[in-house]
Short mmCIF file of C-alpha atoms and ligand atoms in Angstrom, two decimals:
data_model
loop_
_atom_site.label_atom_id
_atom_site.label_comp_id
_atom_site.label_asym_id
_atom_site.label_seq_id
_atom_site.Cartn_x
_atom_site.Cartn_y
_atom_site.Cartn_z
CA MET E 1 9.33 -16.34 61.31
CA ALA E 2 7.04 -19.32 61.77
CA GLN E 3 8.06 -21.87 64.23
CA VAL E 4 7.07 -25.50 63.67
CA ASP E 5 8.09 -29.30 64.61
CA ALA E 6 8.78 -30.52 60.95
CA ILE E 7 9.05 -28.95 57.60
CA ILE E 8 8.66 -31.10 54.41
CA ILE E 9 10.36 -29.78 51.18
CA GLY E 10 8.23 -31.43 48.32
CA GLY E 11 4.56 -32.00 47.90
CA GLY E 12 4.19 -34.94 46.14
CA ILE E 13 2.88 -37.92 46.69
CA VAL E 14 6.09 -39.45 49.01
CA GLY E 15 6.10 -35.67 50.95
CA LEU E 16 2.40 -35.86 51.67
CA SER E 17 2.61 -39.46 53.11
CA THR E 18 5.60 -38.53 55.53
CA GLY E 19 3.27 -35.62 56.61
CA LEU E 20 0.66 -38.09 57.46
CA ALA E 21 2.81 -40.81 58.92
CA LEU E 22 4.10 -37.84 61.38
CA LEU E 23 1.27 -36.46 62.34
CA ALA E 24 -0.35 -40.40 62.92
CA ALA E 25 2.78 -40.84 65.07
CA ARG E 26 2.88 -37.74 67.20
CA PRO E 27 -0.77 -36.03 66.83
CA GLY E 28 -1.04 -32.30 67.64
CA ARG E 29 2.34 -31.84 66.49
CA SER E 30 2.96 -28.86 63.94
CA VAL E 31 4.04 -30.06 60.38
CA VAL E 32 4.42 -28.12 57.06
CA VAL E 33 4.71 -28.92 53.96
CA LEU E 34 6.25 -26.31 51.37
CA GLU E 35 5.29 -27.18 47.55
CA LYS E 36 6.51 -24.79 44.98
CA GLU E 37 3.65 -25.29 42.43
CA ALA E 38 0.54 -23.76 42.78
CA LEU E 39 -1.11 -27.23 41.94
CA LEU E 40 -0.43 -30.66 43.64
CA ALA E 41 1.17 -33.48 41.65
CA ALA E 42 2.38 -31.28 39.09
CA HIS E 43 5.42 -33.63 38.28
CA GLN E 44 5.98 -37.45 38.99
CA THR E 45 3.23 -37.89 40.95
CA GLY E 46 0.60 -36.38 38.57
CA ARG E 47 2.40 -37.80 35.19
CA ASN E 48 2.65 -41.40 35.62
CA SER E 49 1.12 -44.93 34.62
CA GLY E 50 -1.13 -45.08 37.39
CA VAL E 51 -0.30 -48.45 38.31
CA ILE E 52 -0.28 -49.84 41.61
CA HIS E 53 2.58 -52.19 41.68
CA ALA E 54 2.45 -55.74 42.89
CA GLY E 55 6.37 -55.70 43.69
CA LEU E 56 7.68 -58.52 41.43
CA TYR E 57 10.69 -56.77 40.04
CA TYR E 58 12.51 -55.69 42.96
CA LYS E 59 15.48 -57.48 44.79
CA PRO E 60 13.72 -59.61 47.80
CA GLY E 61 15.13 -57.66 50.89
CA SER E 62 15.57 -54.44 49.23
CA VAL E 63 13.81 -50.98 50.31
CA LYS E 64 11.71 -51.16 47.35
CA ALA E 65 10.28 -54.85 47.54
CA ARG E 66 9.46 -54.17 51.55
CA THR E 67 7.77 -50.92 50.81
CA CYS E 68 6.00 -51.73 47.61
CA ALA E 69 4.53 -54.85 49.22
CA ARG E 70 3.31 -52.65 52.55
CA GLY E 71 2.58 -49.71 50.45
CA ARG E 72 0.42 -51.42 48.13
CA THR E 73 -1.72 -52.64 51.03
CA LEU E 74 -1.67 -49.23 52.55
CA MET E 75 -2.58 -47.69 49.15
CA GLU E 76 -5.67 -49.89 48.73
CA GLY E 77 -6.92 -49.57 52.17
CA PHE E 78 -6.38 -45.66 51.99
CA CYS E 79 -8.27 -45.65 48.55
CA GLU E 80 -11.29 -47.18 50.21
CA ARG E 81 -11.24 -45.18 52.98
CA HIS E 82 -11.40 -41.93 51.28
CA GLY E 83 -13.43 -42.79 48.04
CA VAL E 84 -10.40 -42.87 45.81
CA PRO E 85 -11.59 -45.43 42.71
CA PHE E 86 -8.97 -47.94 42.24
CA GLU E 87 -9.36 -51.50 40.49
CA ARG E 88 -6.93 -54.80 41.25
CA CYS E 89 -7.31 -55.76 37.85
CA GLY E 90 -4.13 -57.59 37.44
CA LYS E 91 -1.64 -57.95 34.50
CA VAL E 92 0.16 -59.94 32.48
CA ILE E 93 3.65 -60.26 31.37
CA VAL E 94 4.56 -61.54 27.96
CA ALA E 95 7.66 -63.14 26.86
CA THR E 96 7.55 -62.39 23.04
CA ARG E 97 11.17 -64.66 22.42
CA ALA E 98 12.03 -68.00 23.28
CA ASP E 99 15.30 -66.16 24.98
CA GLU E 100 13.28 -64.28 27.45
CA VAL E 101 11.77 -67.49 29.00
CA PRO E 102 14.56 -67.78 31.57
CA ARG E 103 14.00 -64.18 32.59
CA LEU E 104 10.37 -64.04 33.24
CA GLU E 105 10.84 -67.56 35.45
CA GLU E 106 12.88 -65.47 37.45
CA LEU E 107 10.60 -63.00 37.38
CA GLU E 108 7.96 -65.20 38.89
CA ARG E 109 10.60 -66.34 41.17
CA ARG E 110 11.31 -62.94 42.71
CA GLY E 111 7.24 -62.47 42.84
CA ARG E 112 7.40 -65.54 45.32
CA ALA E 113 10.12 -64.53 47.33
CA ASN E 114 8.57 -60.97 47.94
CA GLY E 115 5.31 -62.76 49.04
CA LEU E 116 3.05 -62.28 46.05
CA THR E 117 0.54 -65.25 46.12
CA GLY E 118 -1.38 -64.23 42.99
CA ILE E 119 1.51 -64.66 40.54
CA ARG E 120 1.21 -67.78 37.86
CA ARG E 121 2.43 -69.02 34.74
CA ILE E 122 -0.77 -68.94 32.62
CA ASP E 123 -1.15 -71.25 29.20
CA ARG E 124 -2.28 -70.22 25.63
CA ASP E 125 -6.03 -70.57 26.37
CA GLU E 126 -5.74 -68.77 29.49
CA LEU E 127 -3.67 -65.78 28.15
CA ARG E 128 -6.41 -65.69 24.90
CA GLU E 129 -9.12 -65.10 27.67
CA ARG E 130 -7.50 -62.68 29.44
CA GLU E 131 -5.60 -60.47 26.90
CA PRO E 132 -6.85 -61.99 23.47
CA HIS E 133 -4.57 -59.98 21.31
CA ALA E 134 -1.46 -60.55 22.97
CA ALA E 135 1.18 -62.44 21.74
CA ALA E 136 3.55 -64.67 23.98
CA VAL E 137 5.69 -67.78 23.56
CA ALA E 138 5.35 -67.54 27.46
CA SER E 139 3.42 -65.46 30.07
CA LEU E 140 2.88 -64.59 33.86
CA PHE E 141 -0.32 -63.54 35.36
CA VAL E 142 -0.17 -61.42 38.60
CA SER E 143 -3.48 -60.89 40.21
CA GLU E 144 -2.06 -58.02 42.62
CA THR E 145 -1.60 -55.26 40.51
CA GLY E 146 -3.85 -52.68 40.15
CA ILE E 147 -4.89 -48.99 38.70
CA VAL E 148 -5.29 -45.80 40.29
CA ASP E 149 -4.99 -42.25 39.43
CA TYR E 150 -2.54 -40.77 41.69
CA ARG E 151 -3.62 -37.29 41.36
CA GLU E 152 -6.70 -38.34 43.09
CA VAL E 153 -4.90 -40.17 45.77
CA THR E 154 -2.65 -36.95 46.11
CA ARG E 155 -5.57 -34.61 46.40
CA ALA E 156 -7.43 -36.88 48.86
CA MET E 157 -3.79 -37.04 51.06
CA ALA E 158 -3.73 -33.34 51.25
CA ARG E 159 -7.35 -33.31 52.61
CA GLU E 160 -6.75 -35.72 55.10
CA PHE E 161 -3.42 -33.99 56.14
CA ALA E 162 -5.37 -30.45 56.39
CA ARG E 163 -8.10 -32.49 58.62
CA LEU E 164 -5.32 -33.70 60.92
CA GLY E 165 -3.34 -30.26 61.29
CA GLY E 166 -1.01 -30.23 58.70
CA GLU E 167 -0.20 -27.02 56.79
CA LEU E 168 0.26 -27.12 53.57
CA ARG E 169 1.82 -24.35 51.53
CA THR E 170 1.52 -24.08 47.65
CA SER E 171 3.43 -21.42 45.45
CA ALA E 172 6.44 -22.03 48.22
CA ARG E 173 9.68 -22.87 46.58
CA ALA E 174 12.19 -23.29 49.38
CA THR E 175 15.26 -21.22 48.37
CA ALA E 176 18.11 -21.61 51.58
CA ILE E 177 18.57 -24.13 54.37
CA GLY E 178 20.69 -22.99 56.90
CA ARG E 179 20.69 -23.84 60.83
CA ARG E 180 20.06 -21.68 64.12
CA GLY E 181 21.21 -23.52 67.14
CA ALA E 182 19.20 -26.95 67.58
CA THR E 183 16.47 -25.74 64.52
CA VAL E 184 16.76 -25.47 60.69
CA VAL E 185 15.51 -22.30 59.05
CA VAL E 186 13.87 -22.73 55.49
CA SER E 187 13.71 -19.78 53.47
CA SER E 188 10.88 -19.90 50.71
CA THR E 189 9.15 -17.84 48.30
CA ALA E 190 6.28 -17.82 51.06
CA GLY E 191 8.27 -16.95 53.93
CA ASP E 192 10.83 -18.48 56.09
CA VAL E 193 10.07 -21.13 58.76
CA GLU E 194 12.13 -22.68 61.92
CA ALA E 195 11.85 -26.46 62.35
CA ARG E 196 13.27 -29.08 64.63
CA VAL E 197 13.29 -31.28 61.52
CA LEU E 198 13.54 -31.14 57.86
CA VAL E 199 12.19 -33.82 55.50
CA GLY E 200 13.75 -33.54 51.69
CA CYS E 201 10.89 -35.18 49.44
CA ALA E 202 11.56 -33.17 46.40
CA GLY E 203 11.71 -35.50 43.44
CA LEU E 204 13.38 -34.16 40.61
CA GLY E 205 14.83 -31.34 42.76
CA SER E 206 15.88 -33.90 45.60
CA ASP E 207 19.57 -33.46 44.84
CA ARG E 208 19.64 -29.93 44.40
CA VAL E 209 17.53 -29.58 48.05
CA ALA E 210 20.11 -31.98 49.99
CA ARG E 211 22.93 -29.91 48.73
CA MET E 212 21.33 -26.67 49.47
CA ALA E 213 21.45 -28.17 53.26
CA GLY E 214 24.85 -28.23 53.16
CA LEU E 215 25.20 -32.35 52.26
CA GLU E 216 26.85 -34.21 49.57
CA PRO E 217 24.53 -36.98 48.35
CA GLY E 218 26.54 -38.78 46.40
CA VAL E 219 24.12 -38.94 43.51
CA ALA E 220 22.47 -36.37 40.83
CA ILE E 221 19.44 -36.52 39.52
CA VAL E 222 19.36 -37.61 35.91
CA PRO E 223 15.96 -37.05 34.32
CA PHE E 224 14.25 -39.40 32.34
CA ARG E 225 11.59 -38.60 29.99
CA GLY E 226 8.94 -41.14 29.68
CA GLU E 227 6.41 -40.49 26.63
CA TYR E 228 3.25 -42.08 26.30
CA TRP E 229 1.23 -42.78 23.30
CA MET E 230 -2.69 -43.34 23.23
CA LEU E 231 -4.45 -46.43 21.69
CA SER E 232 -7.29 -44.67 19.52
CA PRO E 233 -10.84 -45.26 21.01
CA GLN E 234 -11.21 -47.72 17.87
CA ARG E 235 -8.42 -50.08 18.63
CA ALA E 236 -8.62 -49.93 22.60
CA HIS E 237 -10.31 -52.95 22.54
CA LEU E 238 -7.16 -54.33 21.84
CA VAL E 239 -5.79 -54.25 25.57
CA LYS E 240 -7.99 -55.56 28.48
CA ASN E 241 -6.10 -54.32 30.94
CA LEU E 242 -2.43 -54.20 31.29
CA ILE E 243 -0.02 -55.89 29.35
CA TYR E 244 3.97 -55.75 30.27
CA PRO E 245 7.18 -56.84 28.50
CA VAL E 246 9.84 -58.92 30.39
CA PRO E 247 12.27 -56.01 31.39
CA ASP E 248 16.06 -55.74 30.52
CA PRO E 249 17.28 -56.30 33.71
CA ALA E 250 20.02 -54.11 33.26
CA PHE E 251 17.58 -50.87 33.43
CA PRO E 252 15.21 -49.61 36.07
CA PHE E 253 12.63 -49.10 33.83
CA LEU E 254 10.07 -51.85 32.80
CA GLY E 255 9.81 -51.29 28.99
CA VAL E 256 7.33 -50.12 26.42
CA HIS E 257 4.07 -51.46 28.21
CA PHE E 258 0.11 -50.89 27.82
CA THR E 259 -1.61 -49.94 30.88
CA ARG E 260 -5.62 -49.19 30.80
CA ARG E 261 -6.19 -45.95 32.98
CA ILE E 262 -8.59 -45.90 35.52
CA GLY E 263 -10.35 -42.78 33.95
CA GLY E 264 -10.75 -44.43 30.49
CA GLY E 265 -8.58 -44.99 27.50
CA VAL E 266 -5.26 -47.47 27.11
CA GLU E 267 -1.77 -45.86 27.05
CA ALA E 268 1.30 -47.29 25.70
CA GLY E 269 4.63 -46.21 26.83
CA PRO E 270 6.58 -44.98 28.67
CA ASN E 271 9.73 -44.78 26.74
CA ALA E 272 13.04 -43.49 28.75
CA VAL E 273 14.74 -40.85 26.84
CA LEU E 274 17.61 -38.09 28.45
CA ALA E 275 15.87 -35.21 29.02
CA LEU E 276 17.54 -32.00 28.90
CA ALA E 277 15.16 -30.09 31.17
CA ARG E 278 14.35 -31.52 34.91
CA GLU E 279 10.67 -30.80 34.29
CA GLY E 280 10.98 -30.97 30.27
CA TYR E 281 7.84 -32.80 29.25
CA ALA E 282 8.19 -31.60 25.55
CA ARG E 283 10.61 -33.15 23.30
CA THR E 284 12.23 -29.70 22.86
CA SER E 285 12.50 -28.77 26.37
CA PHE E 286 15.73 -27.42 27.60
CA VAL E 287 16.92 -25.56 30.64
CA ALA E 288 20.67 -24.55 30.71
CA ARG E 289 21.05 -25.15 33.81
CA ASP E 290 19.51 -28.49 34.07
CA ALA E 291 21.69 -29.52 30.75
CA LEU E 292 24.76 -28.15 32.40
CA GLU E 293 24.67 -29.58 35.60
CA ILE E 294 24.09 -33.45 34.08
CA ALA E 295 27.19 -32.73 31.75
CA ARG E 296 29.22 -31.86 34.75
CA TRP E 297 28.13 -34.83 36.42
CA PRO E 298 30.91 -37.41 36.04
CA GLY E 299 28.78 -40.45 36.58
CA PHE E 300 26.95 -39.18 33.60
CA TRP E 301 29.33 -39.69 31.49
CA ARG E 302 30.28 -43.16 32.70
CA MET E 303 26.57 -44.04 32.69
CA ALA E 304 26.35 -43.09 28.99
CA ARG E 305 29.11 -44.85 28.15
CA ARG E 306 28.02 -48.33 29.45
CA HIS E 307 24.40 -47.61 28.08
CA TRP E 308 24.58 -45.54 25.00
CA ARG E 309 23.32 -48.40 22.63
CA ALA E 310 19.96 -48.76 24.63
CA GLY E 311 19.75 -44.93 24.82
CA MET E 312 20.16 -44.61 21.12
CA ALA E 313 17.37 -47.17 20.79
CA GLU E 314 14.93 -45.42 23.32
CA GLN E 315 15.78 -42.04 21.23
CA TRP E 316 14.49 -43.47 17.98
CA ARG E 317 11.50 -44.85 19.17
CA SER E 318 10.71 -41.38 20.64
CA LEU E 319 11.39 -39.62 17.06
CA SER E 320 9.99 -42.12 14.88
CA ARG E 321 6.42 -43.27 15.53
CA SER E 322 6.68 -46.40 13.22
CA ALA E 323 9.86 -47.50 15.34
CA PHE E 324 7.51 -46.99 18.91
CA ALA E 325 4.58 -49.14 16.98
CA ARG E 326 6.91 -51.50 16.16
CA ALA E 327 7.76 -51.85 19.78
CA CYS E 328 4.00 -51.97 20.81
CA ALA E 329 3.53 -54.49 18.20
CA ALA E 330 5.60 -56.77 19.43
CA LEU E 331 3.34 -57.30 22.44
CA VAL E 332 0.04 -56.95 20.36
CA PRO E 333 0.63 -57.61 16.84
CA GLU E 334 -2.39 -56.44 15.36
CA LEU E 335 -1.56 -52.88 16.17
CA THR E 336 -0.05 -50.61 13.44
CA GLU E 337 1.17 -46.71 13.41
CA GLY E 338 -2.25 -45.54 12.26
CA ASP E 339 -3.41 -46.58 15.92
CA VAL E 340 -1.51 -44.64 18.20
CA THR E 341 -1.55 -40.89 18.86
CA PRO E 342 0.93 -38.81 21.28
CA GLY E 343 -0.41 -38.83 24.46
CA GLY E 344 1.29 -36.82 27.81
CA ALA E 345 5.04 -37.39 29.17
CA GLY E 346 6.59 -37.49 32.44
CA VAL E 347 10.01 -37.27 33.86
CA ARG E 348 11.28 -40.02 36.12
CA ALA E 349 13.89 -38.57 38.82
CA GLN E 350 16.61 -40.90 38.49
CA ALA E 351 19.26 -40.88 40.65
CA VAL E 352 22.99 -41.58 39.02
CA ALA E 353 25.87 -42.25 41.44
CA ARG E 354 29.34 -40.80 40.71
CA ASP E 355 30.41 -43.93 39.34
CA GLY E 356 27.27 -44.34 36.68
CA ALA E 357 25.55 -46.67 38.40
CA LEU E 358 21.71 -45.97 37.91
CA VAL E 359 20.70 -46.40 41.79
CA ASP E 360 18.02 -49.00 41.58
CA ASP E 361 16.49 -48.92 45.46
CA PHE E 362 15.35 -46.08 47.37
CA ALA E 363 17.92 -44.00 48.90
CA VAL E 364 17.75 -41.54 51.96
CA VAL E 365 20.57 -39.41 53.23
CA GLU E 366 20.78 -37.91 56.70
CA ALA E 367 22.49 -35.46 59.11
CA GLU E 368 21.32 -34.03 61.98
CA ARG E 369 17.77 -32.84 62.05
CA MET E 370 17.57 -33.78 58.59
CA VAL E 371 16.52 -36.19 56.27
CA HIS E 372 16.41 -35.98 52.60
CA VAL E 373 14.83 -38.85 50.07
CA VAL E 374 17.00 -38.86 47.21
CA ASN E 375 15.96 -41.74 44.99
CA ALA E 376 12.34 -42.15 44.95
CA PRO E 377 11.36 -43.84 40.96
CA SER E 378 8.69 -46.16 40.45
CA PRO E 379 7.22 -47.99 42.39
CA ALA E 380 7.55 -45.05 44.92
CA ALA E 381 3.80 -43.88 44.06
CA THR E 382 2.78 -47.43 44.90
CA ALA E 383 5.18 -47.61 48.27
CA SER E 384 4.42 -44.09 49.19
CA LEU E 385 2.52 -44.58 52.29
CA ALA E 386 5.29 -47.12 53.56
CA ILE E 387 8.02 -44.88 52.41
CA GLY E 388 6.50 -42.17 54.43
CA GLU E 389 6.26 -44.22 57.49
CA GLU E 390 9.84 -45.21 57.29
CA ILE E 391 10.72 -41.59 56.81
CA ALA E 392 8.60 -40.60 59.43
CA GLN E 393 10.27 -43.12 61.56
CA ARG E 394 13.71 -41.83 61.07
CA ALA E 395 12.59 -37.70 61.48
CA LEU E 396 10.60 -38.67 64.67
CA ARG E 397 14.13 -38.71 66.02
CA TRP E 398 14.48 -34.99 66.31
CA LEU E 399 10.56 -34.30 67.98
C1 FAD P 401 6.37 -41.68 33.54
C2 FAD P 401 6.24 -41.94 35.16
C3 FAD P 401 5.57 -43.25 35.28
C4 FAD P 401 5.72 -43.99 36.64
N1 FAD P 401 4.45 -44.76 36.80
C5 FAD P 401 4.58 -45.36 38.19
C6 FAD P 401 3.49 -46.35 38.15
O1 FAD P 401 2.77 -46.43 37.56
N2 FAD P 401 3.30 -46.76 39.53
C7 FAD P 401 4.22 -46.14 40.58
O2 FAD P 401 4.15 -46.85 41.73
N3 FAD P 401 5.13 -45.23 40.11
C8 FAD P 401 5.32 -44.62 39.02
N4 FAD P 401 6.21 -43.92 38.71
C9 FAD P 401 7.11 -43.31 39.70
C10 FAD P 401 6.16 -42.19 40.87
O3 FAD P 401 5.26 -41.66 40.06
C11 FAD P 401 7.17 -41.67 41.67
O4 FAD P 401 8.30 -42.65 42.36
C12 FAD P 401 6.67 -40.61 42.61
O5 FAD P 401 5.70 -40.21 42.04
C13 FAD P 401 7.53 -39.94 43.29
O6 FAD P 401 6.77 -38.84 44.34
P1 FAD P 401 7.51 -37.92 44.74
O7 FAD P 401 6.73 -37.45 45.94
O8 FAD P 401 9.06 -38.24 45.05
O9 FAD P 401 8.40 -36.82 43.77
P2 FAD P 401 7.43 -36.02 42.73
O10 FAD P 401 6.06 -36.13 42.44
O11 FAD P 401 7.69 -35.39 41.80
O12 FAD P 401 7.26 -34.69 43.89
C14 FAD P 401 8.20 -33.58 44.53
C15 FAD P 401 7.69 -32.40 44.64
O13 FAD P 401 8.77 -31.52 45.01
C16 FAD P 401 8.46 -30.52 44.79
N5 FAD P 401 9.82 -29.59 44.75
C17 FAD P 401 10.83 -29.62 44.24
N6 FAD P 401 11.74 -28.83 44.43
C18 FAD P 401 10.86 -28.05 45.22
C19 FAD P 401 11.70 -26.73 46.14
N7 FAD P 401 12.90 -26.39 45.94
N8 FAD P 401 10.80 -26.22 46.94
C20 FAD P 401 9.38 -26.38 46.80
N9 FAD P 401 8.98 -28.13 46.51
C21 FAD P 401 9.72 -28.67 45.64
C22 FAD P 401 8.24 -30.59 43.18
O14 FAD P 401 7.36 -29.08 42.64
C23 FAD P 401 7.16 -31.78 43.00
O15 FAD P 401 5.80 -31.32 43.66
C24 FAD P 401 5.93 -43.22 37.50
C25 FAD P 401 7.02 -42.25 37.14
C26 FAD P 401 7.23 -41.76 35.99
C27 FAD P 401 7.71 -40.21 35.70
#
């Protein structure tokens, strides 16, 4: 059996960032990442909006606020050093109704409290210059927001991890976790590994990995699919960069928005519909074990009772192209149903507590020689390098 210093389950952007931080802090130590897929970034990391978030939405003082701010700077630096293209293009947030204006003002206050200096209200003329086709009664501009392809970031991280001596095993699914004396033993489809410390960064499987290790994380991952639509090439000029609505503070999702992709094209979305398969990217995806686990989690029913109205509206927008197009037209009125075609989809790993609360902040559970990330939703791609540093600090206690 291989004996190493640290083993990380999950080769997404959070797992690889943690691996990089461990090797930066303790050069020469042996660190293995186990990834069940043959390819990297197969799940959340490779199926997201590609936004480097500025960090204005998050509660000041939260882990999200702290790590997003630091992570953004680290991410831009990483991309510069490793030749990964990114653009700091800024974004506008538009209030389309008068009753959204107080929430827009609150966002501006939060942004400032979170240290953003490039955030300001813009008037009609400036909005017309930045996003000539957007509708708004009031709008905010945030200059710090950027775009990148996180799959490319992940590939660069994997190269750097290997250069520093890390070992990345793909097609290696962790299947059991046990203890032997002062070590942790992880069995996987690519062999067993004994380590002095285990870090779980398994995204959509993070609660299962924590339970496999004998911990009770107190949350279950409830998967929410986010479906994208593409603007047709003839209509892509209607969006210059990023246009976002004022989000509903009751939800951790940002609402349907427009994003220019770094590789070209403009996406609309994602919505947020309950997925009956953790890695279910199609509307028809269904995995009995996943659906049963959702149904058995008491927090799911409590959450459903609280949010059924919003859930039904999301479901309807998922099924009806015209309903989705109407949501788009609230931000860009010239858009019609014929201007959008179905695009890709991602599934968010959203932790839901036993009391039905959608866990808002990043969350970690720990035990002797183990650190498990159990909630790393957006902006965890932006924040990944900062999250990795903090997780590595906790894991280093055991090295
Ligand atoms: C639709 C959508 C849009 C988003 N937009 C943005 C955005 O614009 N900006 C931003 O910052 N964030 C965004 N996010 C959030 C961001 O993508 C995620 O927070 C981030 O990718 C989480 O990374 P991760 O490494 O934790 O998870 P993942 O990328 O899901 O990686 C976890 C890995 O663990 C592996 N794994 C699971 N179980 C096992 C096992 N038993 N053994 C071995 N391997 C295992 C999986 O195969 C997977 O590769 C978005 C997310 C979604 C879904």
